[in-house]
Amino acid sequence: MRVALGCDHGGFPLKARVLSVVADCAAVTVDCGTDSNCSVDYPDYAEKVGAEIVAGRADRGILICGSGVGISVAANKIVGIRAGVCHDTYSAHQGVEHDDMNVLCIGARIIGEELAVEIVRAFLNACFTNEERHVRRLNKVFAIEKRGLGGN
Ligand code: RB5
């Protein structure tokens, strides 16, 4: 699996540990920055990670900001991205199994390193079940995306 990882300054304190966990679980890690505690804007990193997935260079993404919220809001604006904030292991695997979540968002100011490690592992080890009811619901999500309500 190829995983794109991005964070803002709020997520940076968790980045090195998450990178090493991803390296243990995934074949390839695409590091989309940021690379320091200097203040940056989370939408830029959501977009970098989303672009890797949309272009087919990554299968999944992990985004880290202070709360996980801003970066998930930004990522979900990208067609084809299904991002969720998960601060527990159940959501991290069930989000993939039922909802085909392809981007995990976590808040470095909300959870500690060890929980983040378990959440990342749960996310990366999970697969979409392809069960009929989940496919049906996912197709409804795609239909909403396609209708593009509120655009222009
Ligand atoms: C940055 O200070 C912070 O606002 C950002 O990391 C994130 O928490 C936004 O949701």
GROMACS .gro file of N, CA and C and ligand atoms in nm:
model
  466
    1MET      N    1   0.084  -0.120   0.000
    1MET     CA    2   0.000   0.000   0.000
    1MET      C    3   0.088   0.126   0.000
    2ARG      N    4   0.047   0.225  -0.078
    2ARG     CA    5   0.120   0.352  -0.081
    2ARG      C    6   0.039   0.455   0.000
    3VAL      N    7   0.105   0.517   0.096
    3VAL     CA    8   0.036   0.607   0.188
    3VAL      C    9   0.098   0.747   0.181
    4ALA      N   10   0.013   0.845   0.154
    4ALA     CA   11   0.059   0.985   0.156
    4ALA      C   12   0.032   1.043   0.294
    5LEU      N   13   0.133   1.106   0.350
    5LEU     CA   14   0.122   1.161   0.485
    5LEU      C   15   0.147   1.312   0.483
    6GLY      N   16   0.056   1.386   0.543
    6GLY     CA   17   0.074   1.530   0.549
    6GLY      C   18   0.027   1.585   0.683
    7CYS      N   19   0.086   1.697   0.723
    7CYS     CA   20   0.045   1.760   0.849
    7CYS      C   21   0.073   1.909   0.843
    8ASP      N   22   0.008   1.983   0.932
    8ASP     CA   23   0.046   2.123   0.950
    8ASP      C   24   0.135   2.130   1.075
    9HIS      N   25   0.164   2.252   1.120
    9HIS     CA   26   0.251   2.268   1.238
    9HIS      C   27   0.188   2.208   1.363
   10GLY      N   28   0.053   2.211   1.369
   10GLY     CA   29  -0.017   2.153   1.485
   10GLY      C   30  -0.002   2.002   1.489
   11GLY      N   31   0.010   1.941   1.373
   11GLY     CA   32   0.025   1.795   1.365
   11GLY      C   33   0.169   1.749   1.364
   12PHE      N   34   0.261   1.844   1.342
   12PHE     CA   35   0.402   1.807   1.325
   12PHE      C   36   0.460   1.726   1.442
   13PRO      N   37   0.424   1.755   1.568
   13PRO     CA   38   0.482   1.676   1.678
   13PRO      C   39   0.454   1.526   1.668
   14LEU      N   40   0.350   1.487   1.597
   14LEU     CA   41   0.317   1.344   1.583
   14LEU      C   42   0.377   1.283   1.456
   15LYS      N   43   0.428   1.366   1.369
   15LYS     CA   44   0.461   1.319   1.234
   15LYS      C   45   0.567   1.208   1.231
   16ALA      N   46   0.677   1.227   1.304
   16ALA     CA   47   0.787   1.129   1.294
   16ALA      C   48   0.741   0.991   1.338
   17ARG      N   49   0.663   0.986   1.446
   17ARG     CA   50   0.617   0.856   1.497
   17ARG      C   51   0.520   0.792   1.398
   18VAL      N   52   0.431   0.872   1.344
   18VAL     CA   53   0.334   0.819   1.247
   18VAL      C   54   0.407   0.771   1.122
   19LEU      N   55   0.505   0.847   1.078
   19LEU     CA   56   0.584   0.806   0.961
   19LEU      C   57   0.648   0.669   0.982
   20SER      N   58   0.700   0.645   1.101
   20SER     CA   59   0.767   0.517   1.125
   20SER      C   60   0.666   0.403   1.132
   21VAL      N   61   0.547   0.430   1.184
   21VAL     CA   62   0.443   0.325   1.186
   21VAL      C   63   0.399   0.294   1.044
   22VAL      N   64   0.381   0.398   0.965
   22VAL     CA   65   0.339   0.377   0.826
   22VAL      C   66   0.446   0.297   0.753
   23ALA      N   67   0.572   0.329   0.778
   23ALA     CA   68   0.681   0.257   0.712
   23ALA      C   69   0.678   0.109   0.750
   24ASP      N   70   0.639   0.079   0.871
   24ASP     CA   71   0.629  -0.062   0.914
   24ASP      C   72   0.516  -0.134   0.845
   25CYS      N   73   0.406  -0.062   0.815
   25CYS     CA   74   0.285  -0.125   0.761
   25CYS      C   75   0.274  -0.113   0.610
   26ALA      N   76   0.336  -0.012   0.552
   26ALA     CA   77   0.309   0.019   0.412
   26ALA      C   78   0.435   0.004   0.327
   27ALA      N   79   0.416  -0.023   0.201
   27ALA     CA   80   0.531  -0.040   0.113
   27ALA      C   81   0.598   0.094   0.083
   28VAL      N   82   0.517   0.194   0.059
   28VAL     CA   83   0.572   0.324   0.018
   28VAL      C   84   0.504   0.435   0.097
   29THR      N   85   0.582   0.529   0.145
   29THR     CA   86   0.525   0.647   0.210
   29THR      C   87   0.560   0.770   0.127
   30VAL      N   88   0.457   0.848   0.095
   30VAL     CA   89   0.480   0.974   0.025
   30VAL      C   90   0.470   1.083   0.131
   31ASP      N   91   0.583   1.149   0.159
   31ASP     CA   92   0.587   1.253   0.262
   31ASP      C   93   0.550   1.387   0.199
   32CYS      N   94   0.434   1.440   0.236
   32CYS     CA   95   0.385   1.565   0.178
   32CYS      C   96   0.412   1.686   0.268
   33GLY      N   97   0.496   1.671   0.371
   33GLY     CA   98   0.525   1.782   0.462
   33GLY      C   99   0.413   1.802   0.563
   34THR      N  100   0.424   1.901   0.643
   34THR     CA  101   0.527   2.001   0.660
   34THR      C  102   0.644   1.943   0.738
   35ASP      N  103   0.753   2.015   0.741
   35ASP     CA  104   0.875   1.958   0.799
   35ASP      C  105   0.928   2.032   0.920
   36SER      N  106   0.844   2.116   0.981
   36SER     CA  107   0.890   2.189   1.100
   36SER      C  108   0.769   2.239   1.178
   37ASN      N  109   0.798   2.303   1.291
   37ASN     CA  110   0.692   2.362   1.374
   37ASN      C  111   0.647   2.498   1.322
   38CYS      N  112   0.707   2.547   1.215
   38CYS     CA  113   0.670   2.679   1.163
   38CYS      C  114   0.525   2.680   1.117
   39SER      N  115   0.456   2.787   1.144
   39SER     CA  116   0.314   2.796   1.113
   39SER      C  117   0.288   2.789   0.963
   40VAL      N  118   0.197   2.698   0.926
   40VAL     CA  119   0.156   2.680   0.786
   40VAL      C  120   0.004   2.667   0.784
   41ASP      N  121  -0.053   2.652   0.667
   41ASP     CA  122  -0.199   2.645   0.653
   41ASP      C  123  -0.242   2.503   0.617
   42TYR      N  124  -0.325   2.443   0.704
   42TYR     CA  125  -0.360   2.302   0.685
   42TYR      C  126  -0.425   2.268   0.549
   43PRO      N  127  -0.502   2.361   0.485
   43PRO     CA  128  -0.561   2.320   0.356
   43PRO      C  129  -0.455   2.283   0.252
   44ASP      N  130  -0.338   2.347   0.261
   44ASP     CA  131  -0.232   2.318   0.163
   44ASP      C  132  -0.187   2.172   0.173
   45TYR      N  133  -0.184   2.119   0.294
   45TYR     CA  134  -0.137   1.981   0.314
   45TYR      C  135  -0.248   1.880   0.286
   46ALA      N  136  -0.372   1.920   0.315
   46ALA     CA  137  -0.486   1.836   0.277
   46ALA      C  138  -0.487   1.820   0.125
   47GLU      N  139  -0.460   1.930   0.056
   47GLU     CA  140  -0.464   1.925  -0.091
   47GLU      C  141  -0.349   1.842  -0.147
   48LYS      N  142  -0.231   1.854  -0.088
   48LYS     CA  143  -0.116   1.775  -0.136
   48LYS      C  144  -0.144   1.626  -0.122
   49VAL      N  145  -0.196   1.586  -0.007
   49VAL     CA  146  -0.224   1.444   0.016
   49VAL      C  147  -0.338   1.398  -0.076
   50GLY      N  148  -0.443   1.479  -0.085
   50GLY     CA  149  -0.555   1.444  -0.173
   50GLY      C  150  -0.511   1.429  -0.317
   51ALA      N  151  -0.422   1.517  -0.360
   51ALA     CA  152  -0.374   1.511  -0.500
   51ALA      C  153  -0.298   1.382  -0.525
   52GLU      N  154  -0.224   1.335  -0.428
   52GLU     CA  155  -0.151   1.208  -0.445
   52GLU      C  156  -0.248   1.092  -0.466
   53ILE      N  157  -0.358   1.095  -0.392
   53ILE     CA  158  -0.457   0.987  -0.404
   53ILE      C  159  -0.532   0.998  -0.536
   54VAL      N  160  -0.578   1.117  -0.568
   54VAL     CA  161  -0.654   1.138  -0.692
   54VAL      C  162  -0.570   1.101  -0.815
   55ALA      N  163  -0.441   1.130  -0.808
   55ALA     CA  164  -0.352   1.100  -0.921
   55ALA      C  165  -0.312   0.952  -0.925
   56GLY      N  166  -0.351   0.877  -0.823
   56GLY     CA  167  -0.319   0.734  -0.821
   56GLY      C  168  -0.178   0.703  -0.773
   57ARG      N  169  -0.112   0.804  -0.715
   57ARG     CA  170   0.024   0.779  -0.664
   57ARG      C  171   0.022   0.728  -0.520
   58ALA      N  172  -0.094   0.741  -0.455
   58ALA     CA  173  -0.110   0.686  -0.319
   58ALA      C  174  -0.248   0.620  -0.311
   59ASP      N  175  -0.256   0.517  -0.228
   59ASP     CA  176  -0.384   0.446  -0.209
   59ASP      C  177  -0.464   0.509  -0.097
   60ARG      N  178  -0.393   0.554   0.004
   60ARG     CA  179  -0.459   0.615   0.121
   60ARG      C  180  -0.377   0.734   0.170
   61GLY      N  181  -0.440   0.812   0.257
   61GLY     CA  182  -0.370   0.926   0.314
   61GLY      C  183  -0.390   0.935   0.464
   62ILE      N  184  -0.295   0.999   0.527
   62ILE     CA  185  -0.307   1.032   0.670
   62ILE      C  186  -0.275   1.180   0.684
   63LEU      N  187  -0.364   1.250   0.751
   63LEU     CA  188  -0.347   1.394   0.772
   63LEU      C  189  -0.350   1.424   0.922
   64ILE      N  190  -0.260   1.507   0.965
   64ILE     CA  191  -0.254   1.541   1.107
   64ILE      C  192  -0.252   1.693   1.122
   65CYS      N  193  -0.346   1.745   1.200
   65CYS     CA  194  -0.339   1.887   1.237
   65CYS      C  195  -0.357   1.894   1.388
   66GLY      N  196  -0.391   2.009   1.442
   66GLY     CA  197  -0.405   2.019   1.586
   66GLY      C  198  -0.521   1.936   1.638
   67SER      N  199  -0.637   1.952   1.574
   67SER     CA  200  -0.758   1.882   1.619
   67SER      C  201  -0.798   1.769   1.526
   68GLY      N  202  -0.750   1.771   1.403
   68GLY     CA  203  -0.794   1.676   1.300
   68GLY      C  204  -0.911   1.731   1.220
   69VAL      N  205  -0.973   1.836   1.272
   69VAL     CA  206  -1.098   1.884   1.211
   69VAL      C  207  -1.073   1.965   1.083
   70GLY      N  208  -0.993   2.069   1.095
   70GLY     CA  209  -0.973   2.157   0.979
   70GLY      C  210  -0.922   2.082   0.859
   71ILE      N  211  -0.827   1.995   0.883
   71ILE     CA  212  -0.763   1.924   0.772
   71ILE      C  213  -0.860   1.822   0.709
   72SER      N  214  -0.953   1.771   0.789
   72SER     CA  215  -1.053   1.678   0.733
   72SER      C  216  -1.157   1.754   0.652
   73VAL      N  217  -1.195   1.871   0.701
   73VAL     CA  218  -1.291   1.955   0.627
   73VAL      C  219  -1.232   1.988   0.489
   74ALA      N  220  -1.105   2.028   0.489
   74ALA     CA  221  -1.039   2.064   0.362
   74ALA      C  222  -1.028   1.943   0.270
   75ALA      N  223  -0.987   1.830   0.325
   75ALA     CA  224  -0.967   1.710   0.242
   75ALA      C  225  -1.097   1.664   0.178
   76ASN      N  226  -1.207   1.679   0.251
   76ASN     CA  227  -1.336   1.631   0.198
   76ASN      C  228  -1.390   1.720   0.086
   77LYS      N  229  -1.324   1.831   0.058
   77LYS     CA  230  -1.364   1.914  -0.057
   77LYS      C  231  -1.309   1.858  -0.188
   78ILE      N  232  -1.220   1.762  -0.177
   78ILE     CA  233  -1.156   1.706  -0.297
   78ILE      C  234  -1.238   1.587  -0.344
   79VAL      N  235  -1.278   1.590  -0.471
   79VAL     CA  236  -1.358   1.480  -0.526
   79VAL      C  237  -1.276   1.351  -0.520
   80GLY      N  238  -1.337   1.249  -0.461
   80GLY     CA  239  -1.268   1.121  -0.450
   80GLY      C  240  -1.207   1.097  -0.313
   81ILE      N  241  -1.209   1.202  -0.229
   81ILE     CA  242  -1.153   1.185  -0.094
   81ILE      C  243  -1.266   1.164   0.006
   82ARG      N  244  -1.247   1.063   0.088
   82ARG     CA  245  -1.340   1.034   0.197
   82ARG      C  246  -1.257   1.033   0.326
   83ALA      N  247  -1.257   1.148   0.391
   83ALA     CA  248  -1.172   1.167   0.509
   83ALA      C  249  -1.256   1.166   0.635
   84GLY      N  250  -1.201   1.111   0.741
   84GLY     CA  251  -1.270   1.111   0.869
   84GLY      C  252  -1.173   1.136   0.983
   85VAL      N  253  -1.221   1.210   1.083
   85VAL     CA  254  -1.141   1.229   1.205
   85VAL      C  255  -1.167   1.108   1.294
   86CYS      N  256  -1.063   1.037   1.329
   86CYS     CA  257  -1.078   0.919   1.416
   86CYS      C  258  -0.982   0.928   1.532
   87HIS      N  259  -1.040   0.930   1.652
   87HIS     CA  260  -0.957   0.933   1.771
   87HIS      C  261  -0.979   0.808   1.857
   88ASP      N  262  -1.030   0.704   1.790
   88ASP     CA  263  -1.043   0.573   1.854
   88ASP      C  264  -1.020   0.468   1.746
   89THR      N  265  -0.981   0.351   1.789
   89THR     CA  266  -0.943   0.247   1.691
   89THR      C  267  -1.064   0.189   1.618
   90TYR      N  268  -1.180   0.185   1.686
   90TYR     CA  269  -1.300   0.130   1.621
   90TYR      C  270  -1.336   0.212   1.496
   91SER      N  271  -1.343   0.344   1.513
   91SER     CA  272  -1.377   0.429   1.398
   91SER      C  273  -1.272   0.416   1.288
   92ALA      N  274  -1.147   0.402   1.327
   92ALA     CA  275  -1.039   0.397   1.228
   92ALA      C  276  -1.050   0.276   1.137
   93HIS      N  277  -1.093   0.161   1.190
   93HIS     CA  278  -1.108   0.046   1.099
   93HIS      C  279  -1.249   0.037   1.041
   94GLN      N  280  -1.350   0.072   1.121
   94GLN     CA  281  -1.486   0.064   1.068
   94GLN      C  282  -1.510   0.167   0.958
   95GLY      N  283  -1.444   0.281   0.968
   95GLY     CA  284  -1.455   0.384   0.864
   95GLY      C  285  -1.408   0.333   0.729
   96VAL      N  286  -1.310   0.246   0.731
   96VAL     CA  287  -1.263   0.185   0.606
   96VAL      C  288  -1.357   0.071   0.566
   97GLU      N  289  -1.390  -0.015   0.661
   97GLU     CA  290  -1.469  -0.134   0.630
   97GLU      C  291  -1.608  -0.101   0.577
   98HIS      N  292  -1.672  -0.001   0.635
   98HIS     CA  293  -1.809   0.034   0.594
   98HIS      C  294  -1.816   0.151   0.497
   99ASP      N  295  -1.728   0.249   0.515
   99ASP     CA  296  -1.742   0.376   0.442
   99ASP      C  297  -1.634   0.399   0.338
  100ASP      N  298  -1.543   0.306   0.327
  100ASP     CA  299  -1.431   0.318   0.233
  100ASP      C  300  -1.353   0.448   0.255
  101MET      N  301  -1.343   0.489   0.381
  101MET     CA  302  -1.263   0.608   0.415
  101MET      C  303  -1.121   0.590   0.360
  102ASN      N  304  -1.076   0.687   0.284
  102ASN     CA  305  -0.940   0.673   0.229
  102ASN      C  306  -0.839   0.770   0.289
  103VAL      N  307  -0.887   0.858   0.376
  103VAL     CA  308  -0.794   0.947   0.447
  103VAL      C  309  -0.829   0.950   0.595
  104LEU      N  310  -0.732   0.917   0.676
  104LEU     CA  311  -0.746   0.923   0.822
  104LEU      C  312  -0.694   1.058   0.870
  105CYS      N  313  -0.775   1.126   0.952
  105CYS     CA  314  -0.732   1.255   1.008
  105CYS      C  315  -0.723   1.243   1.159
  106ILE      N  316  -0.611   1.291   1.212
  106ILE     CA  317  -0.595   1.286   1.357
  106ILE      C  318  -0.545   1.421   1.410
  107GLY      N  319  -0.577   1.444   1.535
  107GLY     CA  320  -0.540   1.570   1.599
  107GLY      C  321  -0.430   1.547   1.701
  108ALA      N  322  -0.315   1.605   1.674
  108ALA     CA  323  -0.199   1.584   1.763
  108ALA      C  324  -0.216   1.652   1.898
  109ARG      N  325  -0.311   1.747   1.905
  109ARG     CA  326  -0.335   1.813   2.034
  109ARG      C  327  -0.443   1.742   2.114
  110ILE      N  328  -0.500   1.636   2.054
  110ILE     CA  329  -0.612   1.567   2.119
  110ILE      C  330  -0.571   1.431   2.174
  111ILE      N  331  -0.492   1.359   2.097
  111ILE     CA  332  -0.454   1.224   2.142
  111ILE      C  333  -0.303   1.213   2.156
  112GLY      N  334  -0.262   1.116   2.237
  112GLY     CA  335  -0.119   1.091   2.258
  112GLY      C  336  -0.063   1.000   2.151
  113GLU      N  337   0.069   0.989   2.152
  113GLU     CA  338   0.142   0.914   2.050
  113GLU      C  339   0.102   0.767   2.042
  114GLU      N  340   0.087   0.704   2.157
  114GLU     CA  341   0.060   0.559   2.153
  114GLU      C  342  -0.077   0.528   2.097
  115LEU      N  343  -0.177   0.611   2.132
  115LEU     CA  344  -0.310   0.590   2.075
  115LEU      C  345  -0.306   0.619   1.925
  116ALA      N  346  -0.234   0.722   1.886
  116ALA     CA  347  -0.222   0.753   1.743
  116ALA      C  348  -0.163   0.636   1.667
  117VAL      N  349  -0.064   0.571   1.724
  117VAL     CA  350   0.000   0.455   1.660
  117VAL      C  351  -0.103   0.344   1.637
  118GLU      N  352  -0.183   0.316   1.739
  118GLU     CA  353  -0.283   0.209   1.726
  118GLU      C  354  -0.391   0.246   1.625
  119ILE      N  355  -0.428   0.372   1.622
  119ILE     CA  356  -0.529   0.420   1.527
  119ILE      C  357  -0.476   0.406   1.384
  120VAL      N  358  -0.353   0.445   1.363
  120VAL     CA  359  -0.294   0.434   1.229
  120VAL      C  360  -0.287   0.287   1.186
  121ARG      N  361  -0.247   0.201   1.275
  121ARG     CA  362  -0.241   0.057   1.241
  121ARG      C  363  -0.380   0.004   1.207
  122ALA      N  364  -0.479   0.043   1.287
  122ALA     CA  365  -0.617  -0.004   1.262
  122ALA      C  366  -0.664   0.042   1.124
  123PHE      N  367  -0.633   0.165   1.090
  123PHE     CA  368  -0.671   0.222   0.959
  123PHE      C  369  -0.602   0.146   0.846
  124LEU      N  370  -0.473   0.127   0.858
  124LEU     CA  371  -0.397   0.068   0.746
  124LEU      C  372  -0.426  -0.081   0.729
  125ASN      N  373  -0.465  -0.147   0.836
  125ASN     CA  374  -0.491  -0.292   0.825
  125ASN      C  375  -0.634  -0.323   0.784
  126ALA      N  376  -0.718  -0.222   0.775
  126ALA     CA  377  -0.860  -0.246   0.741
  126ALA      C  378  -0.882  -0.241   0.590
  127CYS      N  379  -0.984  -0.316   0.544
  127CYS     CA  380  -1.023  -0.317   0.403
  127CYS      C  381  -1.173  -0.294   0.393
  128PHE      N  382  -1.215  -0.231   0.287
  128PHE     CA  383  -1.359  -0.215   0.259
  128PHE      C  384  -1.421  -0.353   0.240
  129THR      N  385  -1.537  -0.376   0.300
  129THR     CA  386  -1.595  -0.511   0.296
  129THR      C  387  -1.661  -0.545   0.164
  130ASN      N  388  -1.699  -0.443   0.089
  130ASN     CA  389  -1.772  -0.466  -0.037
  130ASN      C  390  -1.910  -0.526  -0.015
  131GLU      N  391  -1.961  -0.525   0.106
  131GLU     CA  392  -2.096  -0.576   0.130
  131GLU      C  393  -2.198  -0.485   0.062
  132GLU      N  394  -2.304  -0.548   0.014
  132GLU     CA  395  -2.402  -0.478  -0.070
  132GLU      C  396  -2.452  -0.348  -0.006
  133ARG      N  397  -2.486  -0.353   0.123
  133ARG     CA  398  -2.542  -0.233   0.185
  133ARG      C  399  -2.439  -0.119   0.193
  134HIS      N  400  -2.313  -0.156   0.208
  134HIS     CA  401  -2.210  -0.051   0.214
  134HIS      C  402  -2.181   0.005   0.075
  135VAL      N  403  -2.183  -0.081  -0.024
  135VAL     CA  404  -2.163  -0.035  -0.163
  135VAL      C  405  -2.278   0.057  -0.202
  136ARG      N  406  -2.400   0.018  -0.164
  136ARG     CA  407  -2.518   0.101  -0.196
  136ARG      C  408  -2.504   0.240  -0.134
  137ARG      N  409  -2.463   0.246  -0.009
  137ARG     CA  410  -2.450   0.375   0.060
  137ARG      C  411  -2.335   0.458   0.001
  138LEU      N  412  -2.229   0.388  -0.032
  138LEU     CA  413  -2.115   0.458  -0.093
  138LEU      C  414  -2.155   0.517  -0.228
  139ASN      N  415  -2.235   0.443  -0.304
  139ASN     CA  416  -2.281   0.495  -0.433
  139ASN      C  417  -2.367   0.620  -0.414
  140LYS      N  418  -2.440   0.625  -0.303
  140LYS     CA  419  -2.518   0.746  -0.274
  140LYS      C  420  -2.426   0.863  -0.240
  141VAL      N  421  -2.315   0.834  -0.174
  141VAL     CA  422  -2.216   0.939  -0.146
  141VAL      C  423  -2.157   0.990  -0.278
  142PHE      N  424  -2.126   0.896  -0.368
  142PHE     CA  425  -2.072   0.937  -0.500
  142PHE      C  426  -2.174   1.022  -0.575
  143ALA      N  427  -2.301   0.987  -0.561
  143ALA     CA  428  -2.406   1.061  -0.632
  143ALA      C  429  -2.416   1.204  -0.579
  144ILE      N  430  -2.402   1.220  -0.448
  144ILE     CA  431  -2.403   1.355  -0.390
  144ILE      C  432  -2.287   1.436  -0.446
  145GLU      N  433  -2.171   1.370  -0.449
  145GLU     CA  434  -2.050   1.436  -0.500
  145GLU      C  435  -2.072   1.481  -0.645
  146LYS      N  436  -2.134   1.391  -0.723
  146LYS     CA  437  -2.154   1.418  -0.866
  146LYS      C  438  -2.255   1.532  -0.886
  147ARG      N  439  -2.357   1.537  -0.801
  147ARG     CA  440  -2.457   1.644  -0.817
  147ARG      C  441  -2.398   1.781  -0.786
  148GLY      N  442  -2.293   1.784  -0.704
  148GLY     CA  443  -2.221   1.909  -0.674
  148GLY      C  444  -2.311   2.019  -0.622
  149LEU      N  445  -2.400   1.988  -0.529
  149LEU     CA  446  -2.492   2.088  -0.475
  149LEU      C  447  -2.417   2.206  -0.417
  150GLY      N  448  -2.469   2.323  -0.438
  150GLY     CA  449  -2.411   2.441  -0.378
  150GLY      C  450  -2.295   2.500  -0.456
  151GLY      N  451  -2.264   2.439  -0.570
  151GLY     CA  452  -2.153   2.490  -0.650
  151GLY      C  453  -2.191   2.617  -0.724
  152ASN      N  454  -2.096   2.683  -0.777
  152ASN     CA  455  -2.106   2.804  -0.862
  152ASN      C  456  -2.149   2.928  -0.787
  153RB5     C1  457  -0.338   2.530   1.393
  153RB5     O1  458  -0.312   2.613   1.500
  153RB5     C2  459  -0.472   2.461   1.410
  153RB5     O2  460  -0.575   2.555   1.396
  153RB5     C3  461  -0.487   2.348   1.312
  153RB5     O3  462  -0.382   2.259   1.327
  153RB5     C4  463  -0.610   2.261   1.325
  153RB5     O4  464  -0.631   2.223   1.457
  153RB5     C5  465  -0.732   2.306   1.261
  153RB5     O5  466  -0.833   2.232   1.263
   0.00000   0.00000   0.00000
